[in-house]
mmCIF file of C-alpha atoms and ligand atoms in Angstrom:
data_model
loop_
_atom_site.group_PDB
_atom_site.id
_atom_site.type_symbol
_atom_site.label_atom_id
_atom_site.label_comp_id
_atom_site.label_asym_id
_atom_site.label_seq_id
_atom_site.Cartn_x
_atom_site.Cartn_y
_atom_site.Cartn_z
ATOM 1 C CA MET X 1 -42.024 167.054 -95.542
ATOM 2 C CA SER X 2 -43.481 167.794 -92.128
ATOM 3 C CA LYS X 3 -42.623 165.282 -89.425
ATOM 4 C CA HIS X 4 -46.266 165.343 -88.363
ATOM 5 C CA THR X 5 -47.889 163.945 -91.488
ATOM 6 C CA LYS X 6 -51.642 164.047 -90.987
ATOM 7 C CA ILE X 7 -53.234 160.593 -90.729
ATOM 8 C CA ARG X 8 -56.324 160.258 -92.912
ATOM 9 C CA ARG X 9 -59.406 158.993 -91.177
ATOM 10 C CA ASN X 10 -61.116 155.877 -92.546
ATOM 11 C CA THR X 11 -64.157 156.716 -94.614
ATOM 12 C CA VAL X 12 -67.512 155.044 -95.117
ATOM 13 C CA PRO X 13 -66.606 153.877 -98.681
ATOM 14 C CA MET X 14 -63.376 152.356 -97.281
ATOM 15 C CA ILE X 15 -65.390 150.254 -94.817
ATOM 16 C CA ALA X 16 -68.007 149.315 -97.443
ATOM 17 C CA ALA X 17 -65.252 148.203 -99.829
ATOM 18 C CA ARG X 18 -64.070 145.591 -97.311
ATOM 19 C CA LYS X 19 -67.063 143.339 -98.126
ATOM 20 C CA GLY X 20 -65.708 139.793 -98.457
ATOM 21 C CA GLY X 21 -62.134 141.025 -97.922
ATOM 22 C CA GLU X 22 -59.876 141.563 -94.924
ATOM 23 C CA PRO X 23 -62.064 141.242 -91.801
ATOM 24 C CA ILE X 24 -63.198 144.572 -90.328
ATOM 25 C CA VAL X 25 -62.043 145.231 -86.756
ATOM 26 C CA SER X 26 -64.240 147.337 -84.532
ATOM 27 C CA LEU X 27 -64.916 148.032 -80.870
ATOM 28 C CA THR X 28 -67.092 150.373 -78.914
ATOM 29 C CA SER X 29 -65.583 153.268 -77.020
ATOM 30 C CA TYR X 30 -67.193 156.046 -75.035
ATOM 31 C CA HIS X 31 -64.386 158.358 -74.049
ATOM 32 C CA ALA X 32 -61.269 160.001 -75.447
ATOM 33 C CA HIS X 33 -58.643 157.989 -73.575
ATOM 34 C CA THR X 34 -59.752 154.460 -74.497
ATOM 35 C CA ALA X 35 -60.685 155.654 -77.978
ATOM 36 C CA ALA X 36 -57.078 156.775 -78.570
ATOM 37 C CA ILE X 37 -55.883 153.232 -77.787
ATOM 38 C CA VAL X 38 -58.594 151.520 -79.818
ATOM 39 C CA ASP X 39 -57.904 153.910 -82.713
ATOM 40 C CA LYS X 40 -54.558 152.194 -83.366
ATOM 41 C CA TYR X 41 -56.239 148.866 -84.163
ATOM 42 C CA ALA X 42 -59.861 149.430 -85.156
ATOM 43 C CA ASP X 43 -61.207 150.255 -88.611
ATOM 44 C CA PHE X 44 -64.215 151.892 -87.027
ATOM 45 C CA ILE X 45 -65.210 152.774 -83.473
ATOM 46 C CA LEU X 46 -68.825 152.671 -82.373
ATOM 47 C CA VAL X 47 -70.046 155.071 -79.729
ATOM 48 C CA GLY X 48 -72.798 152.622 -78.836
ATOM 49 C CA ASP X 49 -75.863 153.329 -76.752
ATOM 50 C CA SER X 50 -74.710 150.398 -74.581
ATOM 51 C CA LEU X 51 -72.944 153.269 -72.777
ATOM 52 C CA GLY X 52 -76.219 153.692 -70.880
ATOM 53 C CA MET X 53 -75.611 150.391 -69.138
ATOM 54 C CA VAL X 54 -71.824 150.240 -69.214
ATOM 55 C CA MET X 55 -71.025 153.828 -68.186
ATOM 56 C CA HIS X 56 -74.187 155.103 -66.528
ATOM 57 C CA GLY X 57 -75.579 152.056 -64.712
ATOM 58 C CA MET X 58 -78.896 152.027 -66.589
ATOM 59 C CA GLU X 59 -80.980 148.835 -66.833
ATOM 60 C CA SER X 60 -81.232 149.011 -70.628
ATOM 61 C CA THR X 61 -80.428 151.299 -73.554
ATOM 62 C CA VAL X 62 -83.970 152.685 -73.626
ATOM 63 C CA GLY X 63 -83.212 155.624 -71.300
ATOM 64 C CA VAL X 64 -80.223 156.919 -73.267
ATOM 65 C CA SER X 65 -80.666 160.488 -74.561
ATOM 66 C CA LEU X 66 -79.421 162.253 -77.670
ATOM 67 C CA GLU X 67 -77.411 164.646 -75.458
ATOM 68 C CA LEU X 68 -75.584 161.727 -73.800
ATOM 69 C CA MET X 69 -74.677 160.214 -77.186
ATOM 70 C CA ILE X 70 -73.436 163.599 -78.411
ATOM 71 C CA MET X 71 -71.312 164.165 -75.304
ATOM 72 C CA HIS X 72 -69.574 160.779 -75.612
ATOM 73 C CA GLY X 73 -69.388 161.051 -79.406
ATOM 74 C CA LYS X 74 -67.495 164.355 -79.130
ATOM 75 C CA ALA X 75 -64.995 162.796 -76.708
ATOM 76 C CA VAL X 76 -64.327 159.824 -79.004
ATOM 77 C CA VAL X 77 -63.865 161.997 -82.082
ATOM 78 C CA ARG X 78 -61.440 164.211 -80.117
ATOM 79 C CA GLY X 79 -59.450 161.175 -78.983
ATOM 80 C CA THR X 80 -59.038 159.580 -82.403
ATOM 81 C CA GLU X 81 -57.507 160.314 -85.770
ATOM 82 C CA LYS X 82 -57.682 157.153 -87.877
ATOM 83 C CA ALA X 83 -60.836 155.132 -87.217
ATOM 84 C CA LEU X 84 -64.218 156.008 -88.679
ATOM 85 C CA VAL X 85 -66.403 157.038 -85.737
ATOM 86 C CA VAL X 86 -70.013 155.833 -85.828
ATOM 87 C CA VAL X 87 -72.508 157.131 -83.236
ATOM 88 C CA ASP X 88 -75.674 155.257 -82.236
ATOM 89 C CA MET X 89 -79.027 156.994 -82.575
ATOM 90 C CA PRO X 90 -80.735 156.383 -79.226
ATOM 91 C CA PHE X 91 -84.249 155.011 -78.757
ATOM 92 C CA GLY X 92 -86.978 157.516 -79.611
ATOM 93 C CA THR X 93 -84.860 159.764 -81.827
ATOM 94 C CA TYR X 94 -85.456 158.183 -85.254
ATOM 95 C CA GLU X 95 -88.403 155.733 -85.306
ATOM 96 C CA GLU X 96 -91.222 158.305 -85.631
ATOM 97 C CA SER X 97 -90.510 159.511 -89.162
ATOM 98 C CA PRO X 98 -87.681 159.978 -91.655
ATOM 99 C CA SER X 99 -87.662 163.747 -91.021
ATOM 100 C CA VAL X 100 -87.362 163.354 -87.237
ATOM 101 C CA ALA X 101 -84.539 160.882 -87.880
ATOM 102 C CA PHE X 102 -82.829 163.348 -90.229
ATOM 103 C CA ARG X 103 -83.030 166.214 -87.735
ATOM 104 C CA ASN X 104 -81.486 164.129 -84.955
ATOM 105 C CA ALA X 105 -78.877 162.388 -87.130
ATOM 106 C CA ALA X 106 -77.769 165.765 -88.523
ATOM 107 C CA LYS X 107 -77.451 167.107 -84.961
ATOM 108 C CA ILE X 108 -75.284 164.115 -83.986
ATOM 109 C CA MET X 109 -73.047 164.543 -87.021
ATOM 110 C CA LYS X 110 -72.696 168.347 -86.711
ATOM 111 C CA GLU X 111 -72.027 168.373 -82.978
ATOM 112 C CA THR X 112 -69.740 165.331 -82.701
ATOM 113 C CA GLY X 113 -67.920 165.405 -86.034
ATOM 114 C CA CYS X 114 -68.559 161.646 -86.438
ATOM 115 C CA GLY X 115 -68.620 160.030 -89.876
ATOM 116 C CA ALA X 116 -71.833 157.996 -89.669
ATOM 117 C CA VAL X 117 -74.766 157.016 -87.464
ATOM 118 C CA LYS X 118 -76.169 153.610 -86.565
ATOM 119 C CA LEU X 119 -79.818 152.750 -86.030
ATOM 120 C CA GLU X 120 -81.679 149.577 -85.129
ATOM 121 C CA GLY X 121 -84.285 147.854 -87.283
ATOM 122 C CA GLY X 122 -84.577 146.118 -90.642
ATOM 123 C CA LYS X 123 -87.444 146.398 -93.116
ATOM 124 C CA ARG X 124 -89.330 148.882 -90.944
ATOM 125 C CA MET X 125 -86.387 151.336 -91.068
ATOM 126 C CA ALA X 126 -85.618 150.973 -94.804
ATOM 127 C CA GLU X 127 -87.479 154.134 -95.860
ATOM 128 C CA THR X 128 -85.687 156.151 -93.163
ATOM 129 C CA ILE X 129 -82.275 154.775 -94.159
ATOM 130 C CA THR X 130 -82.818 155.855 -97.774
ATOM 131 C CA PHE X 131 -84.057 159.284 -96.636
ATOM 132 C CA LEU X 132 -80.931 159.841 -94.533
ATOM 133 C CA VAL X 133 -78.436 158.504 -97.076
ATOM 134 C CA GLU X 134 -79.939 160.621 -99.886
ATOM 135 C CA ARG X 135 -79.425 163.669 -97.642
ATOM 136 C CA GLY X 136 -75.777 162.975 -96.848
ATOM 137 C CA ILE X 137 -75.970 160.894 -93.683
ATOM 138 C CA PRO X 138 -74.202 157.515 -93.889
ATOM 139 C CA VAL X 139 -76.097 154.812 -92.004
ATOM 140 C CA MET X 140 -74.958 151.577 -90.410
ATOM 141 C CA ALA X 141 -77.941 149.298 -89.747
ATOM 142 C CA HIS X 142 -78.376 146.868 -86.836
ATOM 143 C CA ILE X 143 -80.578 143.751 -87.043
ATOM 144 C CA GLY X 144 -81.077 140.434 -85.253
ATOM 145 C CA LEU X 145 -81.093 141.075 -81.522
ATOM 146 C CA THR X 146 -81.895 144.765 -81.285
ATOM 147 C CA PRO X 147 -81.526 145.861 -77.640
ATOM 148 C CA GLN X 148 -83.730 148.959 -78.012
ATOM 149 C CA SER X 149 -86.656 146.588 -78.752
ATOM 150 C CA SER X 150 -85.871 144.219 -75.876
ATOM 151 C CA HIS X 151 -89.215 145.032 -74.228
ATOM 152 C CA VAL X 152 -91.041 143.831 -77.339
ATOM 153 C CA MET X 153 -88.706 140.871 -77.902
ATOM 154 C CA GLY X 154 -89.090 139.761 -74.258
ATOM 155 C CA GLY X 155 -85.415 140.160 -73.346
ATOM 156 C CA PHE X 156 -82.040 139.553 -74.954
ATOM 157 C CA LYS X 157 -82.516 136.330 -76.916
ATOM 158 C CA THR X 158 -80.364 134.734 -79.591
ATOM 159 C CA GLN X 159 -82.109 135.120 -82.924
ATOM 160 C CA GLY X 160 -82.649 132.422 -85.561
ATOM 161 C CA ARG X 161 -82.663 129.316 -83.367
ATOM 162 C CA GLU X 162 -85.744 128.123 -85.290
ATOM 163 C CA GLU X 163 -85.099 127.892 -89.023
ATOM 164 C CA ASP X 164 -88.619 129.082 -89.791
ATOM 165 C CA SER X 165 -87.691 132.493 -88.321
ATOM 166 C CA TRP X 166 -84.808 133.023 -90.770
ATOM 167 C CA THR X 167 -86.839 134.532 -93.624
ATOM 168 C CA ALA X 168 -87.717 137.623 -91.584
ATOM 169 C CA HIS X 169 -84.052 138.244 -90.707
ATOM 170 C CA GLU X 170 -82.949 137.666 -94.315
ATOM 171 C CA GLU X 171 -85.589 140.137 -95.497
ATOM 172 C CA ASP X 172 -84.376 142.673 -92.923
ATOM 173 C CA ALA X 173 -80.780 142.314 -94.146
ATOM 174 C CA ARG X 174 -81.757 142.695 -97.797
ATOM 175 C CA ALA X 175 -83.979 145.679 -96.996
ATOM 176 C CA VAL X 176 -81.276 147.687 -95.191
ATOM 177 C CA SER X 177 -78.695 146.834 -97.855
ATOM 178 C CA GLU X 178 -80.992 147.888 -100.700
ATOM 179 C CA ALA X 179 -82.012 151.023 -98.756
ATOM 180 C CA GLY X 180 -78.405 152.253 -98.817
ATOM 181 C CA ALA X 181 -76.875 151.274 -95.453
ATOM 182 C CA PHE X 182 -73.083 150.905 -95.846
ATOM 183 C CA ALA X 183 -72.798 148.040 -93.323
ATOM 184 C CA VAL X 184 -75.040 146.113 -90.951
ATOM 185 C CA VAL X 185 -74.481 144.837 -87.427
ATOM 186 C CA LEU X 186 -75.799 141.298 -86.892
ATOM 187 C CA GLU X 187 -76.285 140.871 -83.163
ATOM 188 C CA GLY X 188 -77.008 137.629 -81.274
ATOM 189 C CA MET X 189 -77.658 135.444 -84.302
ATOM 190 C CA VAL X 190 -77.005 131.739 -84.893
ATOM 191 C CA GLU X 191 -73.997 131.032 -87.129
ATOM 192 C CA PRO X 192 -75.728 129.440 -90.157
ATOM 193 C CA LEU X 193 -78.132 132.374 -90.440
ATOM 194 C CA ALA X 194 -75.336 134.958 -90.106
ATOM 195 C CA ALA X 195 -73.341 133.058 -92.757
ATOM 196 C CA LYS X 196 -76.337 132.932 -95.109
ATOM 197 C CA ILE X 197 -77.038 136.662 -94.723
ATOM 198 C CA THR X 198 -73.346 137.524 -95.195
ATOM 199 C CA LYS X 199 -73.363 135.665 -98.520
ATOM 200 C CA GLN X 200 -76.674 137.168 -99.631
ATOM 201 C CA ILE X 201 -76.052 140.894 -99.265
ATOM 202 C CA ASP X 202 -73.606 143.325 -100.844
ATOM 203 C CA ILE X 203 -72.645 145.259 -97.702
ATOM 204 C CA PRO X 204 -70.316 144.118 -94.885
ATOM 205 C CA THR X 205 -71.901 142.311 -91.940
ATOM 206 C CA ILE X 206 -70.413 143.134 -88.538
ATOM 207 C CA GLY X 207 -71.011 140.365 -86.020
ATOM 208 C CA ILE X 208 -71.512 140.559 -82.283
ATOM 209 C CA GLY X 209 -72.409 137.122 -80.995
ATOM 210 C CA ALA X 210 -73.028 136.132 -84.616
ATOM 211 C CA SER X 211 -69.970 133.940 -85.421
ATOM 212 C CA ALA X 212 -66.779 134.358 -87.436
ATOM 213 C CA GLU X 213 -68.765 134.052 -90.673
ATOM 214 C CA CYS X 214 -69.396 137.823 -90.686
ATOM 215 C CA ASP X 215 -67.275 140.332 -92.644
ATOM 216 C CA GLY X 216 -66.110 141.930 -89.392
ATOM 217 C CA GLN X 217 -66.546 141.829 -85.633
ATOM 218 C CA ILE X 218 -67.451 144.257 -82.895
ATOM 219 C CA LEU X 219 -67.345 143.882 -79.104
ATOM 220 C CA VAL X 220 -68.195 146.217 -76.264
ATOM 221 C CA LEU X 221 -64.750 147.312 -75.046
ATOM 222 C CA GLU X 222 -65.547 147.090 -71.334
ATOM 223 C CA ASP X 223 -66.870 143.525 -71.803
ATOM 224 C CA MET X 224 -63.705 142.265 -73.489
ATOM 225 C CA LEU X 225 -61.511 144.065 -70.951
ATOM 226 C CA GLY X 226 -63.179 142.262 -68.046
ATOM 227 C CA LEU X 227 -64.549 145.477 -66.577
ATOM 228 C CA ASN X 228 -68.138 144.298 -66.261
ATOM 229 C CA GLU X 229 -69.202 141.779 -63.647
ATOM 230 C CA TRP X 230 -71.610 140.195 -66.132
ATOM 231 C CA THR X 231 -70.796 139.723 -69.801
ATOM 232 C CA PRO X 232 -72.780 137.901 -72.482
ATOM 233 C CA LYS X 233 -71.742 134.239 -72.984
ATOM 234 C CA PHE X 234 -70.299 134.838 -76.465
ATOM 235 C CA VAL X 235 -67.776 137.475 -75.291
ATOM 236 C CA LYS X 236 -64.152 136.396 -75.123
ATOM 237 C CA VAL X 237 -62.609 138.329 -72.233
ATOM 238 C CA TYR X 238 -59.103 139.470 -73.238
ATOM 239 C CA GLY X 239 -58.238 141.565 -70.168
ATOM 240 C CA ASP X 240 -58.779 141.544 -66.416
ATOM 241 C CA LEU X 241 -59.148 145.244 -65.790
ATOM 242 C CA GLY X 242 -61.946 144.846 -63.217
ATOM 243 C CA PRO X 243 -59.776 142.845 -60.764
ATOM 244 C CA ALA X 244 -56.692 144.976 -61.681
ATOM 245 C CA ILE X 245 -58.532 148.207 -60.787
ATOM 246 C CA GLU X 246 -59.782 146.649 -57.573
ATOM 247 C CA ARG X 247 -56.237 145.593 -56.609
ATOM 248 C CA ALA X 248 -54.931 149.128 -57.222
ATOM 249 C CA VAL X 249 -57.774 150.830 -55.338
ATOM 250 C CA SER X 250 -57.520 148.496 -52.333
ATOM 251 C CA GLN X 251 -53.720 148.945 -52.143
ATOM 252 C CA TYR X 252 -54.179 152.734 -52.221
ATOM 253 C CA ALA X 253 -56.852 152.553 -49.497
ATOM 254 C CA GLU X 254 -54.557 150.456 -47.298
ATOM 255 C CA GLU X 255 -51.632 152.863 -47.782
ATOM 256 C CA VAL X 256 -53.790 155.872 -46.894
ATOM 257 C CA LYS X 257 -55.032 154.120 -43.756
ATOM 258 C CA ASP X 258 -51.588 153.034 -42.523
ATOM 259 C CA ARG X 259 -50.124 156.473 -43.446
ATOM 260 C CA SER X 260 -47.577 155.018 -45.887
ATOM 261 C CA PHE X 261 -49.107 157.179 -48.650
ATOM 262 C CA PRO X 262 -47.837 159.512 -49.972
ATOM 263 C CA GLY X 263 -44.275 158.200 -50.075
ATOM 264 C CA GLU X 264 -41.374 160.541 -49.180
ATOM 265 C CA ASP X 265 -40.576 161.207 -52.860
ATOM 266 C CA GLN X 266 -44.112 162.509 -53.488
ATOM 267 C CA VAL X 267 -44.161 165.186 -50.797
ATOM 268 C CA TYR X 268 -43.654 168.898 -51.652
ATOM 269 C CA ARG X 269 -41.489 170.604 -49.018
HETATM 270 O O1 KIV P 301 -74.541 149.910 -78.341
HETATM 271 C C1 KIV P 301 -73.718 149.046 -78.661
HETATM 272 O O2 KIV P 301 -72.704 148.817 -77.999
HETATM 273 C C2 KIV P 301 -73.988 148.287 -79.879
HETATM 274 C C3 KIV P 301 -73.141 147.090 -80.134
HETATM 275 C C4 KIV P 301 -73.649 145.983 -79.306
HETATM 276 C C5 KIV P 301 -73.076 146.740 -81.566
HETATM 277 O O3 KIV P 301 -74.876 148.593 -80.602
#
């Protein structure tokens, strides 16, 4: 047998089958290097449109283009071999009609080699989800706090604080599940609502700021690594890469200025 046995990439049915089972681990990643590290531990990797803010300094995800998602999606697919790679459909590329959504989702899948796309919206996107799935495009849905609609929602607000708002979220969850989505991200949602939805639907719920009651969890990698100055309150920061990078850069700058860089052993003669 070859020493280099090919690792099989996780598939959409493998993720869907984890409903109610071993919790699903996922993170975002936007480039090949971090994706290769995340790949060892994550069941799926999301190339999220949060890259607009995290990588490109945008104010929101609204300005992210299809081309940007494809560029980062390609890098993540290249850097990984095990995790299912899911690429976000950016704002304005799927809401207009199911056929516009199909054209853009197919472009993402063909050009990046990813295994699925994610789009935001519940009931209003159900018809589009069915249209895509019936034509071979696996869809992860995203409900609750949906950043692409932050202008309509009036900012990034936790969803479900008032119990009388729960019905709409429950209907959204049921609609995307029945439409054929293989999993759904619940973002910024109070715990009892996330728990209720997780019990009610047949597909895995992936929480981000939605409690441990979900079937899996996702975080933005740069948030949990401590790379962003501001992170949402619910994010547990596991690393301190921001300060670590600053220490390294300032030490380098000092060494250049006092002419102690490069050291003797790094000089070609
Ligand atoms: O774009 C993103 O990073 C996301 C996660 C917050 C789920 O959609």
